[in-house]
Amino acid sequence: MSTKTKILDAAEVLFADKGFNGTSLREITSQAEVNLAAVNYHFGSKKELIKAVMSRYMNELSPRLESALNALCLEEVKPTLIEVFSAFLEPLLHLNSFKDNGTSTFLQLLGRGYTDSQGFLRWFLTTQYPGVFTKFTQAVQKAYPELNKEEMFWRLHFTMGTIVFTMSSSDALIDIAQNDFDRQVDIAGVIKQVIPYVAAGVAAPIVR
Amino acid sequence: MSTKTKILDAAEVLFADKGFNGTSLREITSQAEVNLAAVNYHFGSKKELIKAVMSRYMNELSPRLESALNALCLEEVKPTLIEVFSAFLEPLLHLNSFKDNGTSTFLQLLGRGYTDSQGFLRWFLTTQYPGVFTKFTQAVQKAYPELNKEEMFWRLHFTMGTIVFTMSSSDALIDIAQNDFDRQVDIAGVIKQVIPYVAAGVAAPIVR
DNA sequence: GTCTATAACTAGATAGAC
DNA sequence: GTCTATCTAGTTATAGAC
């Protein structure tokens, strides 16, 4: 396994767990069992390493997600919101076959990126992977055309928040479900719980 | 104004904006125009300062919030979920008369606390202010008794996520609403937008 | 209570030997 | 491409003068 990969693998776990600010290059390189200088040699800086970690996931996720959303947009029949949100399920769970715990790690990273580092990751994702966002809003628009652009903006942001926040603490949630309710849940279980919630939220009566 | 207050005032703004990890004591003390050593003299450590910042808000918020939720629990009639969530509105907005931008700052701090510092703030709030949590679940239970404990756990967590995440980026959202939709929104406006969303999410059909 | 000075440590980044 | 050693600059925290 190459040094570059060892660094990426160690970094993504630590970043997901402790945030970007909260993780030092020293922790990453000692976890990866490579030399400290290797990060700067292979990636140039910590910021570039963060981008590389996210890109590895986004390059795996975005084509699948875009085509799933595109299929909904091209269909004759109007999709339900549940169907729109369910379109995320397969592409997200596919990350688990790409890497151990990939789905959970990626979603946690996404959550970190939205709160750490004052929106730099938001900028990175929206500029580097704009297709996902436009396809998604198109699909929601088709499912629920009564919603105007502004209302959709708010509700999609709330949805993003729900998903990202839930996933950043999914490990704790899975533990609580286990201890308090004696219920075995995995990341797919959490996603399936959250879909009806966000679908109902987006479909809430419009207040004007 | 006392040194202690100057530190608290400067700290809460910086913490809300850049997170707990992302803010140094040097930034806080120079913003507050007090000596660097004053933080450790008055609060003992950075962690204790974080607690003090949160406590100042919680002590203002929690009695009002508890009594608003309690009133719903004691009423004869069954409240709607909208009413339960609306119970948060007055106590939260009251923070604006307590401090400039108090509502927004507090909710941003809450968001930071949930993602920074690996759950120490969650522990702090649930152990120091347990009344708010129990009253809240009681009120939701009364409004929607079909929801069992486990389903309620999930949905309340999703709700927490929506609120906290939305509010941690509320400044950005308010800007976007201004620029893209030429709409003047304040923090109260954001809260009023989010209430129907979370109420509908919690009330979503149960999937078993 | 407030200050200066500094200890003790950690951070990201790099020069240069191999 | 990988290493050691080190630089610069940042961090929290504290000792001790005033």
PDB file of C-alpha atoms in Angstrom, chain B:
ATOM      1  CA  MET B   1     -17.855  46.519  32.979  1.00  0.00           C
ATOM      2  CA  SER B   2     -15.901  43.857  34.869  1.00  0.00           C
ATOM      3  CA  THR B   3     -13.017  41.957  33.333  1.00  0.00           C
ATOM      4  CA  LYS B   4     -14.947  38.742  33.777  1.00  0.00           C
ATOM      5  CA  THR B   5     -17.876  40.087  31.754  1.00  0.00           C
ATOM      6  CA  LYS B   6     -15.607  41.528  29.089  1.00  0.00           C
ATOM      7  CA  ILE B   7     -14.046  38.096  28.637  1.00  0.00           C
ATOM      8  CA  LEU B   8     -17.413  36.319  28.484  1.00  0.00           C
ATOM      9  CA  ASP B   9     -18.745  38.807  25.935  1.00  0.00           C
ATOM     10  CA  ALA B  10     -15.749  38.504  23.667  1.00  0.00           C
ATOM     11  CA  ALA B  11     -15.512  34.735  24.059  1.00  0.00           C
ATOM     12  CA  GLU B  12     -19.097  33.931  23.123  1.00  0.00           C
ATOM     13  CA  VAL B  13     -18.887  35.793  19.826  1.00  0.00           C
ATOM     14  CA  LEU B  14     -15.578  34.208  18.848  1.00  0.00           C
ATOM     15  CA  PHE B  15     -16.640  30.730  19.959  1.00  0.00           C
ATOM     16  CA  ALA B  16     -19.877  31.002  17.989  1.00  0.00           C
ATOM     17  CA  ASP B  17     -18.032  32.157  14.902  1.00  0.00           C
ATOM     18  CA  LYS B  18     -14.942  29.956  14.860  1.00  0.00           C
ATOM     19  CA  GLY B  19     -15.708  27.118  17.247  1.00  0.00           C
ATOM     20  CA  PHE B  20     -14.150  26.311  20.582  1.00  0.00           C
ATOM     21  CA  ASN B  21     -11.050  24.677  19.141  1.00  0.00           C
ATOM     22  CA  GLY B  22     -10.666  27.382  16.568  1.00  0.00           C
ATOM     23  CA  THR B  23     -10.542  30.231  19.054  1.00  0.00           C
ATOM     24  CA  SER B  24      -7.433  30.941  21.128  1.00  0.00           C
ATOM     25  CA  LEU B  25      -7.292  32.654  24.488  1.00  0.00           C
ATOM     26  CA  ARG B  26      -5.117  35.287  22.871  1.00  0.00           C
ATOM     27  CA  GLU B  27      -7.859  36.213  20.425  1.00  0.00           C
ATOM     28  CA  ILE B  28     -10.380  36.369  23.233  1.00  0.00           C
ATOM     29  CA  THR B  29      -8.299  38.526  25.554  1.00  0.00           C
ATOM     30  CA  SER B  30      -7.166  40.917  22.859  1.00  0.00           C
ATOM     31  CA  GLN B  31     -10.751  41.283  21.606  1.00  0.00           C
ATOM     32  CA  ALA B  32     -11.878  41.868  25.195  1.00  0.00           C
ATOM     33  CA  GLU B  33      -8.968  44.257  25.767  1.00  0.00           C
ATOM     34  CA  VAL B  34      -7.840  42.482  28.904  1.00  0.00           C
ATOM     35  CA  ASN B  35      -4.636  40.712  29.799  1.00  0.00           C
ATOM     36  CA  LEU B  36      -3.998  37.190  28.562  1.00  0.00           C
ATOM     37  CA  ALA B  37      -3.539  35.912  32.097  1.00  0.00           C
ATOM     38  CA  ALA B  38      -6.984  37.128  33.126  1.00  0.00           C
ATOM     39  CA  VAL B  39      -8.769  34.120  31.632  1.00  0.00           C
ATOM     40  CA  ASN B  40      -6.877  31.717  33.801  1.00  0.00           C
ATOM     41  CA  TYR B  41      -7.209  33.984  36.811  1.00  0.00           C
ATOM     42  CA  HIS B  42     -10.993  34.351  36.518  1.00  0.00           C
ATOM     43  CA  PHE B  43     -12.003  31.014  35.033  1.00  0.00           C
ATOM     44  CA  GLY B  44      -9.150  28.611  35.732  1.00  0.00           C
ATOM     45  CA  SER B  45      -8.937  27.157  32.230  1.00  0.00           C
ATOM     46  CA  LYS B  46     -10.337  27.433  28.735  1.00  0.00           C
ATOM     47  CA  LYS B  47     -12.720  24.525  29.369  1.00  0.00           C
ATOM     48  CA  GLU B  48     -14.197  26.294  32.395  1.00  0.00           C
ATOM     49  CA  LEU B  49     -14.588  29.447  30.325  1.00  0.00           C
ATOM     50  CA  ILE B  50     -16.586  27.480  27.752  1.00  0.00           C
ATOM     51  CA  LYS B  51     -18.851  26.183  30.511  1.00  0.00           C
ATOM     52  CA  ALA B  52     -19.291  29.698  31.910  1.00  0.00           C
ATOM     53  CA  VAL B  53     -20.254  31.058  28.488  1.00  0.00           C
ATOM     54  CA  MET B  54     -22.879  28.345  28.045  1.00  0.00           C
ATOM     55  CA  SER B  55     -24.167  28.619  31.621  1.00  0.00           C
ATOM     56  CA  ARG B  56     -24.815  32.316  31.295  1.00  0.00           C
ATOM     57  CA  TYR B  57     -27.222  31.563  28.450  1.00  0.00           C
ATOM     58  CA  MET B  58     -28.702  28.400  29.894  1.00  0.00           C
ATOM     59  CA  ASN B  59     -29.514  30.081  33.199  1.00  0.00           C
ATOM     60  CA  GLU B  60     -31.410  32.713  31.275  1.00  0.00           C
ATOM     61  CA  LEU B  61     -33.127  30.261  28.926  1.00  0.00           C
ATOM     62  CA  SER B  62     -33.947  27.153  30.892  1.00  0.00           C
ATOM     63  CA  PRO B  63     -36.460  28.491  33.463  1.00  0.00           C
ATOM     64  CA  ARG B  64     -38.522  30.151  30.725  1.00  0.00           C
ATOM     65  CA  LEU B  65     -38.328  27.152  28.465  1.00  0.00           C
ATOM     66  CA  GLU B  66     -39.189  24.714  31.228  1.00  0.00           C
ATOM     67  CA  SER B  67     -42.209  26.682  32.317  1.00  0.00           C
ATOM     68  CA  ALA B  68     -43.450  27.094  28.728  1.00  0.00           C
ATOM     69  CA  LEU B  69     -43.167  23.345  28.160  1.00  0.00           C
ATOM     70  CA  ASN B  70     -44.648  22.634  31.560  1.00  0.00           C
ATOM     71  CA  ALA B  71     -47.689  24.735  30.761  1.00  0.00           C
ATOM     72  CA  LEU B  72     -48.314  22.557  27.701  1.00  0.00           C
ATOM     73  CA  CYS B  73     -47.951  19.390  29.753  1.00  0.00           C
ATOM     74  CA  LEU B  74     -50.446  20.573  32.377  1.00  0.00           C
ATOM     75  CA  GLU B  75     -53.122  21.735  29.947  1.00  0.00           C
ATOM     76  CA  GLU B  76     -56.298  19.705  29.584  1.00  0.00           C
ATOM     77  CA  VAL B  77     -56.207  19.676  25.791  1.00  0.00           C
ATOM     78  CA  LYS B  78     -53.679  17.785  23.738  1.00  0.00           C
ATOM     79  CA  PRO B  79     -51.218  20.228  22.134  1.00  0.00           C
ATOM     80  CA  THR B  80     -50.206  20.053  18.490  1.00  0.00           C
ATOM     81  CA  LEU B  81     -46.558  19.467  17.635  1.00  0.00           C
ATOM     82  CA  ILE B  82     -46.482  22.955  16.180  1.00  0.00           C
ATOM     83  CA  GLU B  83     -47.474  24.271  19.591  1.00  0.00           C
ATOM     84  CA  VAL B  84     -44.777  22.231  21.302  1.00  0.00           C
ATOM     85  CA  PHE B  85     -42.046  23.551  19.052  1.00  0.00           C
ATOM     86  CA  SER B  86     -43.475  27.042  19.179  1.00  0.00           C
ATOM     87  CA  ALA B  87     -42.955  26.943  22.935  1.00  0.00           C
ATOM     88  CA  PHE B  88     -39.284  27.435  22.201  1.00  0.00           C
ATOM     89  CA  LEU B  89     -39.850  30.647  20.309  1.00  0.00           C
ATOM     90  CA  GLU B  90     -40.464  33.138  23.131  1.00  0.00           C
ATOM     91  CA  PRO B  91     -37.700  31.836  25.437  1.00  0.00           C
ATOM     92  CA  LEU B  92     -35.207  31.782  22.562  1.00  0.00           C
ATOM     93  CA  LEU B  93     -36.118  35.239  21.320  1.00  0.00           C
ATOM     94  CA  HIS B  94     -35.944  36.555  24.860  1.00  0.00           C
ATOM     95  CA  LEU B  95     -32.189  35.976  24.627  1.00  0.00           C
ATOM     96  CA  ASN B  96     -32.160  38.881  22.175  1.00  0.00           C
ATOM     97  CA  SER B  97     -33.256  41.295  24.862  1.00  0.00           C
ATOM     98  CA  PHE B  98     -30.784  39.767  27.254  1.00  0.00           C
ATOM     99  CA  LYS B  99     -27.903  40.329  24.833  1.00  0.00           C
ATOM    100  CA  ASP B 100     -27.486  41.742  21.338  1.00  0.00           C
ATOM    101  CA  ASN B 101     -27.837  38.876  18.879  1.00  0.00           C
ATOM    102  CA  GLY B 102     -28.286  36.590  21.863  1.00  0.00           C
ATOM    103  CA  THR B 103     -30.570  34.071  20.162  1.00  0.00           C
ATOM    104  CA  SER B 104     -28.320  33.580  17.213  1.00  0.00           C
ATOM    105  CA  THR B 105     -25.165  33.444  19.295  1.00  0.00           C
ATOM    106  CA  PHE B 106     -26.615  30.909  21.692  1.00  0.00           C
ATOM    107  CA  LEU B 107     -27.848  28.584  18.968  1.00  0.00           C
ATOM    108  CA  GLN B 108     -24.536  28.785  17.163  1.00  0.00           C
ATOM    109  CA  LEU B 109     -22.746  27.936  20.388  1.00  0.00           C
ATOM    110  CA  LEU B 110     -25.056  24.977  20.820  1.00  0.00           C
ATOM    111  CA  GLY B 111     -24.146  23.761  17.367  1.00  0.00           C
ATOM    112  CA  ARG B 112     -20.464  24.149  18.073  1.00  0.00           C
ATOM    113  CA  GLY B 113     -20.829  22.256  21.312  1.00  0.00           C
ATOM    114  CA  TYR B 114     -22.378  19.318  19.585  1.00  0.00           C
ATOM    115  CA  THR B 115     -19.657  18.903  17.019  1.00  0.00           C
ATOM    116  CA  ASP B 116     -16.499  20.355  18.588  1.00  0.00           C
ATOM    117  CA  SER B 117     -14.985  18.768  21.640  1.00  0.00           C
ATOM    118  CA  GLN B 118     -16.424  15.287  21.185  1.00  0.00           C
ATOM    119  CA  GLY B 119     -19.630  15.557  23.114  1.00  0.00           C
ATOM    120  CA  PHE B 120     -18.387  17.189  26.264  1.00  0.00           C
ATOM    121  CA  LEU B 121     -20.993  19.924  25.938  1.00  0.00           C
ATOM    122  CA  ARG B 122     -23.764  17.418  25.351  1.00  0.00           C
ATOM    123  CA  TRP B 123     -22.752  15.776  28.605  1.00  0.00           C
ATOM    124  CA  PHE B 124     -22.616  19.162  30.336  1.00  0.00           C
ATOM    125  CA  LEU B 125     -26.086  20.206  29.187  1.00  0.00           C
ATOM    126  CA  THR B 126     -27.844  16.921  29.862  1.00  0.00           C
ATOM    127  CA  THR B 127     -26.363  16.620  33.344  1.00  0.00           C
ATOM    128  CA  GLN B 128     -26.634  20.284  34.348  1.00  0.00           C
ATOM    129  CA  TYR B 129     -30.009  21.058  32.788  1.00  0.00           C
ATOM    130  CA  PRO B 130     -31.919  17.774  32.701  1.00  0.00           C
ATOM    131  CA  GLY B 131     -35.299  19.441  33.317  1.00  0.00           C
ATOM    132  CA  VAL B 132     -35.480  20.920  29.830  1.00  0.00           C
ATOM    133  CA  PHE B 133     -35.006  17.544  28.196  1.00  0.00           C
ATOM    134  CA  THR B 134     -37.543  15.657  30.282  1.00  0.00           C
ATOM    135  CA  LYS B 135     -40.199  18.385  29.924  1.00  0.00           C
ATOM    136  CA  PHE B 136     -39.635  18.474  26.192  1.00  0.00           C
ATOM    137  CA  THR B 137     -40.034  14.736  25.669  1.00  0.00           C
ATOM    138  CA  GLN B 138     -43.123  14.789  27.918  1.00  0.00           C
ATOM    139  CA  ALA B 139     -44.673  17.509  25.793  1.00  0.00           C
ATOM    140  CA  VAL B 140     -43.929  15.699  22.529  1.00  0.00           C
ATOM    141  CA  GLN B 141     -45.268  12.464  24.015  1.00  0.00           C
ATOM    142  CA  LYS B 142     -48.498  14.199  24.897  1.00  0.00           C
ATOM    143  CA  ALA B 143     -48.830  15.748  21.440  1.00  0.00           C
ATOM    144  CA  TYR B 144     -48.104  12.513  19.597  1.00  0.00           C
ATOM    145  CA  PRO B 145     -48.630   9.501  21.872  1.00  0.00           C
ATOM    146  CA  GLU B 146     -48.506   6.963  19.015  1.00  0.00           C
ATOM    147  CA  LEU B 147     -44.752   7.479  18.830  1.00  0.00           C
ATOM    148  CA  ASN B 148     -42.934   4.974  21.011  1.00  0.00           C
ATOM    149  CA  LYS B 149     -39.832   5.808  23.023  1.00  0.00           C
ATOM    150  CA  GLU B 150     -37.380   4.628  20.397  1.00  0.00           C
ATOM    151  CA  GLU B 151     -39.041   6.396  17.502  1.00  0.00           C
ATOM    152  CA  MET B 152     -39.228   9.515  19.597  1.00  0.00           C
ATOM    153  CA  PHE B 153     -35.540   9.260  20.400  1.00  0.00           C
ATOM    154  CA  TRP B 154     -34.695   9.210  16.706  1.00  0.00           C
ATOM    155  CA  ARG B 155     -37.011  11.977  15.703  1.00  0.00           C
ATOM    156  CA  LEU B 156     -36.033  14.294  18.498  1.00  0.00           C
ATOM    157  CA  HIS B 157     -32.438  13.768  17.613  1.00  0.00           C
ATOM    158  CA  PHE B 158     -33.143  14.591  13.980  1.00  0.00           C
ATOM    159  CA  THR B 159     -34.931  17.718  15.166  1.00  0.00           C
ATOM    160  CA  MET B 160     -32.049  18.734  17.361  1.00  0.00           C
ATOM    161  CA  GLY B 161     -29.801  18.305  14.347  1.00  0.00           C
ATOM    162  CA  THR B 162     -31.958  20.400  12.078  1.00  0.00           C
ATOM    163  CA  ILE B 163     -32.229  23.271  14.529  1.00  0.00           C
ATOM    164  CA  VAL B 164     -28.647  23.283  15.663  1.00  0.00           C
ATOM    165  CA  PHE B 165     -27.166  22.899  12.223  1.00  0.00           C
ATOM    166  CA  THR B 166     -29.439  25.510  10.714  1.00  0.00           C
ATOM    167  CA  MET B 167     -28.595  27.946  13.423  1.00  0.00           C
ATOM    168  CA  SER B 168     -24.877  27.383  13.280  1.00  0.00           C
ATOM    169  CA  SER B 169     -25.007  28.554   9.696  1.00  0.00           C
ATOM    170  CA  SER B 170     -27.845  31.024  10.109  1.00  0.00           C
ATOM    171  CA  ASP B 171     -25.678  34.011   9.263  1.00  0.00           C
ATOM    172  CA  ALA B 172     -24.788  32.511   5.904  1.00  0.00           C
ATOM    173  CA  LEU B 173     -28.432  31.555   5.286  1.00  0.00           C
ATOM    174  CA  ILE B 174     -29.676  35.034   6.064  1.00  0.00           C
ATOM    175  CA  ASP B 175     -27.121  36.440   3.611  1.00  0.00           C
ATOM    176  CA  ILE B 176     -28.170  34.027   0.859  1.00  0.00           C
ATOM    177  CA  ALA B 177     -31.856  34.802   1.412  1.00  0.00           C
ATOM    178  CA  GLN B 178     -30.971  38.478   1.101  1.00  0.00           C
ATOM    179  CA  ASN B 179     -28.858  38.150  -2.051  1.00  0.00           C
ATOM    180  CA  ASP B 180     -30.653  35.407  -3.980  1.00  0.00           C
ATOM    181  CA  PHE B 181     -34.253  36.110  -3.033  1.00  0.00           C
ATOM    182  CA  ASP B 182     -34.072  39.752  -2.004  1.00  0.00           C
ATOM    183  CA  ARG B 183     -35.730  38.740   1.236  1.00  0.00           C
ATOM    184  CA  GLN B 184     -35.011  40.364   4.554  1.00  0.00           C
ATOM    185  CA  VAL B 185     -34.969  37.624   7.227  1.00  0.00           C
ATOM    186  CA  ASP B 186     -33.825  37.726  10.807  1.00  0.00           C
ATOM    187  CA  ILE B 187     -33.214  34.960  13.277  1.00  0.00           C
ATOM    188  CA  ALA B 188     -36.880  34.893  14.289  1.00  0.00           C
ATOM    189  CA  GLY B 189     -37.761  34.442  10.625  1.00  0.00           C
ATOM    190  CA  VAL B 190     -35.454  31.475  10.352  1.00  0.00           C
ATOM    191  CA  ILE B 191     -36.954  29.883  13.462  1.00  0.00           C
ATOM    192  CA  LYS B 192     -40.478  30.395  12.098  1.00  0.00           C
ATOM    193  CA  GLN B 193     -39.432  28.695   8.849  1.00  0.00           C
ATOM    194  CA  VAL B 194     -37.966  25.718  10.626  1.00  0.00           C
ATOM    195  CA  ILE B 195     -40.877  25.012  12.989  1.00  0.00           C
ATOM    196  CA  PRO B 196     -43.272  23.600  10.357  1.00  0.00           C
ATOM    197  CA  TYR B 197     -40.433  21.543   8.950  1.00  0.00           C
ATOM    198  CA  VAL B 198     -39.494  19.837  12.217  1.00  0.00           C
ATOM    199  CA  ALA B 199     -43.116  19.488  13.315  1.00  0.00           C
ATOM    200  CA  ALA B 200     -43.907  17.662  10.063  1.00  0.00           C
ATOM    201  CA  GLY B 201     -40.763  15.553  10.430  1.00  0.00           C
ATOM    202  CA  VAL B 202     -41.668  14.417  13.926  1.00  0.00           C
ATOM    203  CA  ALA B 203     -45.243  13.747  12.795  1.00  0.00           C
ATOM    204  CA  ALA B 204     -44.125  11.704   9.781  1.00  0.00           C
ATOM    205  CA  PRO B 205     -45.891   8.364   9.229  1.00  0.00           C
ATOM    206  CA  ILE B 206     -44.346   5.646  11.367  1.00  0.00           C
ATOM    207  CA  VAL B 207     -42.498   2.933   9.469  1.00  0.00           C
ATOM    208  CA  ARG B 208     -42.159  -0.316  11.404  1.00  0.00           C
TER     209      ARG B 208
END
